[in-house]
């Protein structure tokens, strides 16, 4: 049944190309809602084997090369397919008023979603690679055509990094195929690869996939791509696309080459900790709200990589939980910054937003951003806390020093999140802005008498902002409910994740 998430999504994308523009957003909504419904129904199905990658479709594709259209799922796949459905549905809702080239916009959006479903369900190594690369093309057009700030540069940078990672992945796949004689992930997971092969094949595969997960220092595409992308594009990048790399690291690199993973996992932990602290420190210095959230995504994905490096059930289960958590929280933060704020104020500069009194002009946006900020900081009761505490417990067993250093990163996360929250919604006329030539210029401008027809104060200017729409409220409520539900009852996901992690090869 869960395979229909792929078929429905691609079918919806094709229908968008032939029906009039007036139906575009409804087709996208029905398609995303149907995919989410299928993922939710399968997630709650009790008659599934969570511990094994269970085949649901297997059709010969290119028999001469041993390639099959082979789909399977387990507890990890179910979790990530579910967050894909949530992010896709909310992205469509936050794109409800897209009018210009709407068919094309939703076509590219659904291709990203369909390709992501395919990655999470592929049990053939070449099929997984095909879906993985398929996501790159619509990402490029979604940003290059419908983006904003330096959109061509952001789209091209993201694409080049993705293709660089894809080239490394292809080399690793060839090595696995030639040595193991199969492309079936279940068969390859039972094959004993030579330690010499694993020592170099694992880092190639890991690095190729980790590029898309935002690993330091190959992370710079992420903030640039997030800022350049339209709101739905940023939501999908943070909510889904960055998870493709982390998932493939776990499913392919770590599970096929367990000895290679053991050789390199300390270095993975080092890079993860650097990424957590470095990205949080850089986010603290950003003036553009989207750049703040973009670097925060890199920092939070560092927790995923740290959890994977622990090589124990707690840490790896926490990493998968963090993939879900950040998928929801990141999408919510970008929805507020890009759609609720930027579309109405035409600025993302924190100094400019500080004078607009947005907590009164956009109270729902302020409430939503408070919830998203609390979840991002790891406040108890939200999914971020449940994921990070599970990762840190696992990390303490493997790398106690990393936990202490990561604690500094968590302080920085709280610092830049609170700074962005205060500047965007709870400052009045930039009263706490740091002195700068720009703020001085604005101060001088406020002292000059304004023409009668001109708005003279930022507080008055905020009154004219249009209210948050119903689709935006629905999308925000869906994401807030998800992070609260998992935060209050993480067992809901962990009961499905842990049996899969315990059965994985690198733990044996």
Tab-separated table of C-alpha atoms in Angstrom:
chain	number	residue	atom	x	y	z
A	1	UNK	CA	0.000	0.000	0.000
A	2	UNK	CA	2.766	2.459	0.899
A	3	UNK	CA	4.172	2.215	-2.632
A	4	UNK	CA	1.174	4.266	-3.739
A	5	UNK	CA	2.789	7.331	-2.189
A	6	UNK	CA	5.178	7.274	-5.161
A	7	UNK	CA	2.569	6.511	-7.805
A	8	UNK	CA	0.022	9.058	-6.575
A	9	UNK	CA	2.610	11.829	-6.352
A	10	UNK	CA	4.055	11.296	-9.829
A	11	UNK	CA	0.544	10.897	-11.276
A	12	UNK	CA	-0.441	14.223	-9.730
A	13	UNK	CA	2.631	15.870	-11.246
A	14	UNK	CA	1.703	14.593	-14.716
A	15	UNK	CA	-1.927	15.711	-14.367
A	16	UNK	CA	-0.702	19.213	-13.527
A	17	UNK	CA	0.838	19.468	-16.998
A	18	UNK	CA	-2.438	18.883	-18.844
A	19	UNK	CA	-5.152	20.591	-16.789
A	20	UNK	CA	-5.798	24.362	-16.665
A	21	UNK	CA	-3.969	26.551	-14.169
A	22	UNK	CA	-7.133	27.159	-12.129
A	23	UNK	CA	-7.011	23.557	-10.915
A	24	UNK	CA	-3.274	23.504	-10.135
A	25	UNK	CA	-3.344	24.142	-6.399
A	26	UNK	CA	-6.273	21.761	-5.868
A	27	UNK	CA	-4.549	18.964	-7.768
A	28	UNK	CA	-1.383	19.531	-5.717
A	29	UNK	CA	-3.395	19.590	-2.482
A	30	UNK	CA	-5.298	16.398	-3.267
A	31	UNK	CA	-2.085	14.659	-4.341
A	32	UNK	CA	-0.129	15.696	-1.235
A	33	UNK	CA	-3.064	14.853	1.053
A	34	UNK	CA	-3.468	11.422	-0.556
A	35	UNK	CA	0.232	10.655	-0.119
A	36	UNK	CA	0.087	11.766	3.500
A	37	UNK	CA	-3.044	9.661	4.117
A	38	UNK	CA	-1.397	6.551	2.674
A	39	UNK	CA	1.760	7.075	4.740
A	40	UNK	CA	-0.298	7.645	7.892
A	41	UNK	CA	-2.470	4.579	7.318
A	42	UNK	CA	0.580	2.373	6.756
A	43	UNK	CA	2.328	3.843	9.788
A	44	UNK	CA	-0.547	2.775	12.046
A	45	UNK	CA	-0.857	-0.657	10.456
A	46	UNK	CA	-0.009	-3.326	13.017
A	47	UNK	CA	0.547	-6.154	10.546
A	48	UNK	CA	4.076	-5.117	9.514
A	49	UNK	CA	7.546	-6.468	10.269
A	50	UNK	CA	9.387	-3.451	11.637
A	51	UNK	CA	12.681	-5.267	12.176
A	52	UNK	CA	13.271	-6.237	8.555
A	53	UNK	CA	13.324	-4.414	5.249
A	54	UNK	CA	10.190	-6.122	3.936
A	55	UNK	CA	9.598	-6.324	0.177
A	56	UNK	CA	6.348	-4.853	-1.129
A	57	UNK	CA	7.104	-4.739	-4.888
A	58	UNK	CA	9.749	-6.606	-6.857
A	59	UNK	CA	9.666	-6.569	-10.676
A	60	UNK	CA	12.593	-7.413	-13.001
A	61	UNK	CA	13.843	-4.232	-14.616
A	62	UNK	CA	17.165	-4.835	-16.349
A	63	UNK	CA	17.810	-8.551	-15.681
A	64	UNK	CA	21.163	-8.594	-17.491
A	65	UNK	CA	22.584	-6.215	-14.853
A	66	UNK	CA	20.566	-7.587	-11.958
A	67	UNK	CA	18.480	-4.399	-11.612
A	68	UNK	CA	14.964	-4.726	-10.214
A	69	UNK	CA	12.159	-2.344	-9.444
A	70	UNK	CA	12.313	-3.352	-5.802
A	71	UNK	CA	10.515	-1.457	-3.037
A	72	UNK	CA	10.558	-2.340	0.651
A	73	UNK	CA	9.962	-0.716	4.023
A	74	UNK	CA	10.713	-1.030	7.719
A	75	UNK	CA	10.315	1.164	10.783
A	76	UNK	CA	12.839	3.765	9.609
A	77	UNK	CA	11.287	4.007	6.147
A	78	UNK	CA	7.812	4.397	7.642
A	79	UNK	CA	8.998	7.246	9.856
A	80	UNK	CA	10.638	9.181	7.035
A	81	UNK	CA	7.810	8.575	4.580
A	82	UNK	CA	5.450	10.000	7.206
A	83	UNK	CA	7.479	13.194	7.673
A	84	UNK	CA	7.662	13.514	3.886
A	85	UNK	CA	3.880	13.440	3.714
A	86	UNK	CA	3.567	16.032	6.477
A	87	UNK	CA	6.107	18.390	4.904
A	88	UNK	CA	4.615	17.992	1.417
A	89	UNK	CA	1.067	18.762	2.531
A	90	UNK	CA	2.123	21.789	4.561
A	91	UNK	CA	4.296	23.064	1.673
A	92	UNK	CA	1.291	22.998	-0.666
A	93	UNK	CA	-0.839	24.846	1.881
A	94	UNK	CA	1.817	27.531	2.273
A	95	UNK	CA	1.922	27.896	-1.529
A	96	UNK	CA	-1.833	28.300	-1.867
A	97	UNK	CA	-1.713	31.781	-3.407
A	98	UNK	CA	0.950	30.978	-6.026
A	99	UNK	CA	-0.530	32.224	-9.302
A	100	UNK	CA	2.313	32.829	-11.731
A	101	UNK	CA	3.160	29.572	-13.555
A	102	UNK	CA	1.280	27.615	-10.882
A	103	UNK	CA	1.159	24.363	-12.865
A	104	UNK	CA	4.903	24.402	-13.325
A	105	UNK	CA	5.552	25.339	-9.701
A	106	UNK	CA	3.511	22.481	-8.273
A	107	UNK	CA	4.868	20.103	-10.921
A	108	UNK	CA	8.452	20.620	-9.730
A	109	UNK	CA	7.327	20.503	-6.105
A	110	UNK	CA	5.606	17.132	-6.525
A	111	UNK	CA	8.608	15.711	-8.371
A	112	UNK	CA	10.780	16.492	-5.344
A	113	UNK	CA	8.243	14.807	-3.074
A	114	UNK	CA	7.805	11.756	-5.314
A	115	UNK	CA	11.557	11.276	-5.671
A	116	UNK	CA	11.946	11.483	-1.894
A	117	UNK	CA	9.283	8.826	-1.348
A	118	UNK	CA	11.202	6.680	-3.829
A	119	UNK	CA	14.507	7.018	-1.964
A	120	UNK	CA	12.967	6.022	1.370
A	121	UNK	CA	11.312	2.938	-0.133
A	122	UNK	CA	13.961	1.682	-2.571
A	123	UNK	CA	15.475	-1.728	-1.875
A	124	UNK	CA	17.554	-1.812	-5.070
A	125	UNK	CA	20.777	0.175	-4.905
A	126	UNK	CA	20.529	1.529	-8.448
A	127	UNK	CA	16.837	2.404	-8.006
A	128	UNK	CA	17.692	4.320	-4.834
A	129	UNK	CA	20.413	6.186	-6.719
A	130	UNK	CA	17.983	6.954	-9.555
A	131	UNK	CA	15.405	8.485	-7.218
A	132	UNK	CA	18.183	10.261	-5.320
A	133	UNK	CA	19.441	11.957	-8.477
A	134	UNK	CA	15.900	12.592	-9.713
A	135	UNK	CA	15.333	14.995	-6.837
A	136	UNK	CA	18.192	17.251	-7.990
A	137	UNK	CA	16.611	18.456	-11.254
A	138	UNK	CA	13.285	19.725	-9.835
A	139	UNK	CA	15.198	21.294	-6.923
A	140	UNK	CA	17.174	23.360	-9.412
A	141	UNK	CA	14.155	24.608	-11.367
A	142	UNK	CA	12.088	25.240	-8.253
A	143	UNK	CA	14.785	27.584	-6.936
A	144	UNK	CA	16.090	29.074	-10.202
A	145	UNK	CA	12.616	29.996	-11.490
A	146	UNK	CA	10.582	30.729	-8.367
A	147	UNK	CA	13.274	31.747	-5.880
A	148	UNK	CA	14.255	35.199	-4.642
A	149	UNK	CA	17.664	36.228	-3.307
A	150	UNK	CA	20.470	35.255	-5.747
A	151	UNK	CA	18.248	32.459	-6.973
A	152	UNK	CA	20.386	31.424	-9.968
A	153	UNK	CA	23.516	31.277	-7.826
A	154	UNK	CA	21.767	29.410	-5.021
A	155	UNK	CA	20.199	26.895	-7.390
A	156	UNK	CA	23.436	26.225	-9.248
A	157	UNK	CA	25.500	25.902	-6.069
A	158	UNK	CA	23.047	23.404	-4.600
A	159	UNK	CA	22.983	21.444	-7.852
A	160	UNK	CA	26.770	21.307	-8.241
A	161	UNK	CA	27.238	20.130	-4.667
A	162	UNK	CA	24.526	17.526	-5.205
A	163	UNK	CA	26.107	16.245	-8.395
A	164	UNK	CA	29.512	16.133	-6.721
A	165	UNK	CA	28.053	13.996	-3.963
A	166	UNK	CA	26.200	11.904	-6.530
A	167	UNK	CA	29.446	11.180	-8.388
A	168	UNK	CA	31.029	9.839	-5.194
A	169	UNK	CA	27.913	7.776	-4.502
A	170	UNK	CA	28.061	6.277	-7.985
A	171	UNK	CA	31.668	5.163	-7.422
A	172	UNK	CA	30.679	3.509	-4.160
A	173	UNK	CA	27.720	1.759	-5.794
A	174	UNK	CA	29.921	0.395	-8.560
A	175	UNK	CA	32.377	-0.926	-5.966
A	176	UNK	CA	29.570	-2.618	-4.036
A	177	UNK	CA	28.038	-4.113	-7.190
A	178	UNK	CA	31.307	-5.447	-8.604
A	179	UNK	CA	32.342	-6.988	-5.286
A	180	UNK	CA	28.954	-8.199	-4.075
A	181	UNK	CA	27.503	-9.201	-7.452
A	182	UNK	CA	24.091	-7.742	-6.625
A	183	UNK	CA	22.202	-4.472	-6.306
A	184	UNK	CA	19.677	-5.825	-3.820
A	185	UNK	CA	20.152	-4.044	-0.500
A	186	UNK	CA	18.980	-7.034	1.520
A	187	UNK	CA	21.438	-9.357	-0.237
A	188	UNK	CA	24.301	-6.884	-0.034
A	189	UNK	CA	23.653	-6.435	3.694
A	190	UNK	CA	24.475	-10.145	4.118
A	191	UNK	CA	27.581	-10.093	1.932
A	192	UNK	CA	30.982	-9.973	3.623
A	193	UNK	CA	32.967	-7.271	1.823
A	194	UNK	CA	36.731	-7.359	2.161
A	195	UNK	CA	38.049	-5.063	4.921
A	196	UNK	CA	40.411	-3.396	2.425
A	197	UNK	CA	37.453	-2.514	0.204
A	198	UNK	CA	35.415	-1.242	3.120
A	199	UNK	CA	38.245	1.005	4.297
A	200	UNK	CA	37.960	3.181	1.171
A	201	UNK	CA	34.477	2.409	-0.179
A	202	UNK	CA	32.740	3.467	3.041
A	203	UNK	CA	34.201	7.008	3.214
A	204	UNK	CA	33.414	7.536	-0.487
A	205	UNK	CA	29.787	6.479	-0.052
A	206	UNK	CA	29.455	8.287	3.258
A	207	UNK	CA	30.862	11.565	1.971
A	208	UNK	CA	28.774	11.398	-1.189
A	209	UNK	CA	25.558	11.036	0.792
A	210	UNK	CA	26.615	13.331	3.647
A	211	UNK	CA	26.975	16.292	1.272
A	212	UNK	CA	23.197	16.394	1.017
A	213	UNK	CA	22.942	16.027	4.795
A	214	UNK	CA	24.875	19.290	5.214
A	215	UNK	CA	28.054	17.876	6.729
A	216	UNK	CA	30.765	20.394	7.638
A	217	UNK	CA	32.698	21.674	5.676
A	218	UNK	CA	30.587	20.752	2.606
A	219	UNK	CA	27.556	22.496	4.059
A	220	UNK	CA	27.670	25.917	2.405
A	221	UNK	CA	25.102	25.000	-0.255
A	222	UNK	CA	22.434	24.639	2.426
A	223	UNK	CA	22.080	28.216	3.792
A	224	UNK	CA	22.495	29.672	0.297
A	225	UNK	CA	19.948	27.266	-1.163
A	226	UNK	CA	17.468	27.837	1.660
A	227	UNK	CA	17.627	31.613	1.281
A	228	UNK	CA	17.299	31.497	-2.505
A	229	UNK	CA	14.421	28.998	-2.562
A	230	UNK	CA	10.734	29.904	-2.462
A	231	UNK	CA	9.027	29.117	0.819
A	232	UNK	CA	7.835	25.678	-0.265
A	233	UNK	CA	11.308	24.947	-1.644
A	234	UNK	CA	12.942	25.849	1.669
A	235	UNK	CA	10.403	23.726	3.527
A	236	UNK	CA	11.131	20.713	1.336
A	237	UNK	CA	14.900	21.225	1.499
A	238	UNK	CA	14.870	21.332	5.299
A	239	UNK	CA	12.002	18.921	5.821
A	240	UNK	CA	12.828	16.212	3.300
A	241	UNK	CA	15.848	16.657	1.028
A	242	UNK	CA	18.503	16.979	3.749
A	243	UNK	CA	17.120	13.754	5.240
A	244	UNK	CA	17.784	11.850	2.007
A	245	UNK	CA	21.529	12.031	2.566
A	246	UNK	CA	21.347	11.040	6.237
A	247	UNK	CA	18.973	8.161	5.476
A	248	UNK	CA	21.198	6.854	2.672
A	249	UNK	CA	24.241	7.025	4.983
A	250	UNK	CA	22.400	4.761	7.432
A	251	UNK	CA	20.720	2.444	4.940
A	252	UNK	CA	23.582	2.023	2.454
A	253	UNK	CA	27.015	3.141	3.690
A	254	UNK	CA	26.802	2.024	7.319
A	255	UNK	CA	24.812	-1.155	6.757
A	256	UNK	CA	26.768	-2.452	3.755
A	257	UNK	CA	30.239	-1.558	5.018
A	258	UNK	CA	30.091	-1.999	8.817
A	259	UNK	CA	33.839	-2.509	9.244
A	260	UNK	CA	34.589	0.588	7.223
A	261	UNK	CA	32.105	2.460	9.389
A	262	UNK	CA	33.886	1.331	12.556
A	263	UNK	CA	37.191	2.560	11.089
A	264	UNK	CA	35.847	6.038	10.307
A	265	UNK	CA	33.080	6.688	12.825
A	266	UNK	CA	35.273	8.719	15.200
A	267	UNK	CA	36.025	11.150	12.381
A	268	UNK	CA	32.306	11.333	11.605
A	269	UNK	CA	31.676	12.297	15.227
A	270	UNK	CA	34.380	14.982	15.030
A	271	UNK	CA	32.890	16.518	11.874
A	272	UNK	CA	29.402	16.332	13.376
A	273	UNK	CA	30.426	18.190	16.532
A	274	UNK	CA	32.277	20.833	14.521
A	275	UNK	CA	29.182	21.279	12.374
A	276	UNK	CA	26.923	21.696	15.404
A	277	UNK	CA	29.075	24.353	17.061
A	278	UNK	CA	30.331	26.148	13.940
A	279	UNK	CA	26.941	26.508	12.251
A	280	UNK	CA	25.337	27.702	15.491
A	281	UNK	CA	28.079	30.312	15.950
A	282	UNK	CA	27.660	31.556	12.376
A	283	UNK	CA	23.870	31.701	12.784
A	284	UNK	CA	24.361	33.974	15.792
A	285	UNK	CA	25.959	36.597	13.524
A	286	UNK	CA	23.400	36.566	10.704
A	287	UNK	CA	21.085	39.499	10.024
A	288	UNK	CA	18.851	37.750	7.493
A	289	UNK	CA	16.210	35.598	9.219
A	290	UNK	CA	16.377	32.922	6.534
A	291	UNK	CA	20.164	32.682	6.880
A	292	UNK	CA	19.704	32.202	10.630
A	293	UNK	CA	17.328	29.299	9.998
A	294	UNK	CA	19.522	27.946	7.191
A	295	UNK	CA	22.571	27.668	9.448
A	296	UNK	CA	20.414	26.276	12.240
A	297	UNK	CA	19.462	23.444	9.857
A	298	UNK	CA	23.134	22.604	9.395
A	299	UNK	CA	23.628	22.625	13.163
A	300	UNK	CA	20.639	20.360	13.784
A	301	UNK	CA	21.708	17.958	11.056
A	302	UNK	CA	25.013	17.706	12.923
A	303	UNK	CA	23.056	16.015	15.707
A	304	UNK	CA	21.846	13.435	13.185
A	305	UNK	CA	25.404	12.622	12.104
A	306	UNK	CA	26.578	12.490	15.717
A	307	UNK	CA	23.802	10.029	16.531
A	308	UNK	CA	24.766	7.832	13.604
A	309	UNK	CA	28.429	7.898	14.679
A	310	UNK	CA	27.608	6.514	18.127
A	311	UNK	CA	26.926	3.044	16.631
A	312	UNK	CA	24.538	2.120	19.431
A	313	UNK	CA	20.761	1.713	19.534
A	314	UNK	CA	20.101	4.886	21.517
A	315	UNK	CA	22.219	7.144	19.355
A	316	UNK	CA	21.080	5.809	15.978
A	317	UNK	CA	17.418	5.729	17.036
A	318	UNK	CA	17.789	9.322	18.212
A	319	UNK	CA	19.316	10.253	14.857
A	320	UNK	CA	16.258	8.923	13.008
A	321	UNK	CA	13.983	10.680	15.491
A	322	UNK	CA	15.940	13.889	14.858
A	323	UNK	CA	15.405	13.457	11.108
A	324	UNK	CA	11.673	13.462	11.724
A	325	UNK	CA	11.853	16.255	14.292
A	326	UNK	CA	13.982	18.610	12.244
A	327	UNK	CA	11.908	17.849	9.163
A	328	UNK	CA	8.873	19.260	10.942
A	329	UNK	CA	10.580	22.093	12.857
A	330	UNK	CA	12.700	23.279	9.935
A	331	UNK	CA	9.679	23.359	7.642
A	332	UNK	CA	7.737	25.366	10.230
A	333	UNK	CA	10.516	27.922	10.737
A	334	UNK	CA	10.931	28.491	6.999
A	335	UNK	CA	7.162	28.745	6.563
A	336	UNK	CA	6.988	31.585	9.083
A	337	UNK	CA	10.074	33.387	7.781
A	338	UNK	CA	9.356	33.018	4.087
A	339	UNK	CA	5.584	33.079	3.807
A	340	UNK	CA	4.116	34.738	6.842
A	341	UNK	CA	6.794	37.431	7.204
A	342	UNK	CA	8.667	37.993	3.933
A	343	UNK	CA	5.618	37.891	1.650
A	344	UNK	CA	3.982	40.633	3.710
A	345	UNK	CA	6.918	42.829	4.734
A	346	UNK	CA	9.204	42.210	1.720
A	347	UNK	CA	12.202	41.985	4.022
A	348	UNK	CA	13.925	39.357	6.141
A	349	UNK	CA	16.468	41.700	7.729
A	350	UNK	CA	16.186	41.443	11.498
A	351	UNK	CA	16.983	45.138	11.978
A	352	UNK	CA	14.138	46.109	9.659
A	353	UNK	CA	11.675	43.643	11.177
A	354	UNK	CA	12.460	44.913	14.676
A	355	UNK	CA	10.613	48.145	13.939
A	356	UNK	CA	7.431	46.653	12.520
A	357	UNK	CA	5.726	45.548	15.727
A	358	UNK	CA	4.919	42.177	14.156
A	359	UNK	CA	3.667	40.615	17.370
A	360	UNK	CA	0.636	42.897	17.088
A	361	UNK	CA	0.354	42.989	13.306
A	362	UNK	CA	0.768	39.215	12.855
A	363	UNK	CA	-0.094	37.592	16.202
A	364	UNK	CA	-0.556	34.102	14.740
A	365	UNK	CA	2.845	34.304	13.063
A	366	UNK	CA	4.388	35.394	16.373
A	367	UNK	CA	2.708	32.502	18.214
A	368	UNK	CA	3.832	30.007	15.572
A	369	UNK	CA	7.411	31.256	15.632
A	370	UNK	CA	7.487	30.996	19.434
A	371	UNK	CA	6.393	27.353	19.207
A	372	UNK	CA	8.900	26.623	16.423
A	373	UNK	CA	11.684	28.359	18.356
A	374	UNK	CA	10.934	26.388	21.516
A	375	UNK	CA	11.007	23.154	19.536
A	376	UNK	CA	14.237	24.149	17.798
A	377	UNK	CA	15.945	24.944	21.116
A	378	UNK	CA	15.009	21.530	22.482
A	379	UNK	CA	12.552	22.660	25.142
A	380	UNK	CA	10.954	19.622	26.876
A	381	UNK	CA	7.564	18.773	25.452
A	382	UNK	CA	8.669	19.186	21.827
A	383	UNK	CA	10.166	16.673	19.419
A	384	UNK	CA	13.533	18.446	19.386
A	385	UNK	CA	14.114	17.640	23.056
A	386	UNK	CA	13.144	13.987	22.670
A	387	UNK	CA	15.486	13.539	19.704
A	388	UNK	CA	18.470	15.406	21.112
A	389	UNK	CA	18.351	13.804	24.552
A	390	UNK	CA	18.232	10.355	22.959
A	391	UNK	CA	21.232	11.211	20.776
A	392	UNK	CA	23.199	12.604	23.710
A	393	UNK	CA	22.533	9.501	25.815
A	394	UNK	CA	23.887	7.394	22.967
A	395	UNK	CA	26.835	9.748	22.469
A	396	UNK	CA	27.708	9.621	26.163
A	397	UNK	CA	28.255	5.877	25.842
A	398	UNK	CA	30.606	6.290	22.867
A	399	UNK	CA	32.062	9.814	22.967
A	400	UNK	CA	31.599	11.534	26.368
A	401	UNK	CA	33.787	14.467	25.327
A	402	UNK	CA	31.562	15.125	22.321
A	403	UNK	CA	28.598	15.587	24.654
A	404	UNK	CA	30.389	18.340	26.578
A	405	UNK	CA	31.376	20.171	23.398
A	406	UNK	CA	27.910	19.708	21.927
A	407	UNK	CA	26.523	21.359	25.056
A	408	UNK	CA	28.268	24.570	23.990
A	409	UNK	CA	26.598	24.247	20.614
A	410	UNK	CA	23.205	23.882	22.278
A	411	UNK	CA	23.812	27.112	24.195
A	412	UNK	CA	24.583	28.860	20.915
A	413	UNK	CA	21.421	27.389	19.376
A	414	UNK	CA	19.388	28.911	22.200
A	415	UNK	CA	21.228	32.219	21.806
A	416	UNK	CA	20.651	32.700	18.079
A	417	UNK	CA	17.070	31.412	18.274
A	418	UNK	CA	16.113	33.807	21.065
A	419	UNK	CA	17.895	36.662	19.285
A	420	UNK	CA	15.983	36.031	16.065
A	421	UNK	CA	12.689	35.652	17.930
A	422	UNK	CA	13.144	38.894	19.855
A	423	UNK	CA	14.362	40.939	16.896
A	424	UNK	CA	11.659	39.718	14.532
A	425	UNK	CA	8.638	39.957	16.828
A	426	UNK	CA	9.319	41.535	20.198
A	427	UNK	CA	11.457	44.612	19.510
A	428	UNK	CA	9.781	47.995	18.994
A	429	UNK	CA	11.336	50.388	16.483
A	430	UNK	CA	14.649	48.534	16.686
A	431	UNK	CA	15.280	49.811	20.215
A	432	UNK	CA	17.828	47.062	20.969
A	433	UNK	CA	19.538	47.040	17.612
A	434	UNK	CA	23.297	47.073	17.591
A	435	UNK	CA	24.699	50.459	16.501
A	436	UNK	CA	25.483	50.512	12.824
A	437	UNK	CA	25.510	52.932	9.944
A	438	UNK	CA	22.320	51.390	8.615
A	439	UNK	CA	20.476	51.796	11.916
A	440	UNK	CA	21.826	55.324	12.240
A	441	UNK	CA	20.504	56.139	8.805
A	442	UNK	CA	17.091	54.801	9.766
A	443	UNK	CA	17.197	56.864	12.961
A	444	UNK	CA	17.957	60.000	10.972
A	445	UNK	CA	15.160	59.143	8.591
A	446	UNK	CA	12.688	58.850	11.477
A	447	UNK	CA	13.618	62.322	12.693
A	448	UNK	CA	12.758	63.891	9.335
A	449	UNK	CA	9.150	64.964	8.771
A	450	UNK	CA	7.315	62.614	6.420
A	451	UNK	CA	4.994	63.639	3.617
A	452	UNK	CA	1.322	63.531	4.625
A	453	UNK	CA	0.546	60.464	2.484
A	454	UNK	CA	3.506	58.471	3.806
A	455	UNK	CA	3.371	56.103	6.764
A	456	UNK	CA	5.455	57.716	9.452
A	457	UNK	CA	6.092	54.975	11.959
A	458	UNK	CA	6.823	51.304	11.801
A	459	UNK	CA	4.024	50.604	14.272
A	460	UNK	CA	1.540	52.198	11.893
A	461	UNK	CA	3.110	50.378	8.967
A	462	UNK	CA	2.432	47.048	10.622
A	463	UNK	CA	-1.307	47.742	10.718
A	464	UNK	CA	-1.512	47.433	6.950
A	465	UNK	CA	-0.090	43.909	6.781
A	466	UNK	CA	-2.650	41.421	5.511
A	467	UNK	CA	-3.707	38.761	8.028
A	468	UNK	CA	-2.524	35.156	7.982
A	469	UNK	CA	-4.667	33.102	5.603
A	470	UNK	CA	-6.594	29.942	6.472
A	471	UNK	CA	-4.334	27.634	4.370
A	472	UNK	CA	-1.290	29.075	6.149
A	473	UNK	CA	-2.902	28.465	9.539
A	474	UNK	CA	-3.798	24.896	8.567
A	475	UNK	CA	-0.247	24.172	7.394
A	476	UNK	CA	1.252	25.687	10.556
A	477	UNK	CA	-1.136	23.778	12.829
A	478	UNK	CA	-0.257	20.489	11.135
A	479	UNK	CA	3.456	21.058	11.741
A	480	UNK	CA	2.962	22.299	15.311
A	481	UNK	CA	0.790	19.300	16.128
A	482	UNK	CA	3.448	16.936	14.769
A	483	UNK	CA	6.280	18.355	16.871
A	484	UNK	CA	4.089	18.473	19.990
A	485	UNK	CA	2.722	14.963	19.530
A	486	UNK	CA	6.178	13.429	19.130
A	487	UNK	CA	7.609	15.565	21.914
A	488	UNK	CA	4.938	14.516	24.382
A	489	UNK	CA	4.949	10.853	23.348
A	490	UNK	CA	8.199	9.942	21.531
A	491	UNK	CA	7.504	6.251	22.139
A	492	UNK	CA	5.039	6.620	19.281
A	493	UNK	CA	7.980	6.775	16.827
A	494	UNK	CA	10.692	5.010	18.799
A	495	UNK	CA	8.653	1.799	18.985
A	496	UNK	CA	8.877	1.650	15.195
A	497	UNK	CA	12.448	2.891	14.834
A	498	UNK	CA	14.285	0.820	17.444
A	499	UNK	CA	13.421	-2.678	16.142
A	500	UNK	CA	14.841	-1.708	12.747
A	501	UNK	CA	18.005	-0.217	14.261
A	502	UNK	CA	18.580	-3.289	16.455
A	503	UNK	CA	18.483	-5.540	13.390
A	504	UNK	CA	21.032	-3.517	11.431
A	505	UNK	CA	24.341	-5.060	10.576
A	506	UNK	CA	26.752	-2.452	11.952
A	507	UNK	CA	25.512	-3.104	15.503
A	508	UNK	CA	26.347	-6.818	15.381
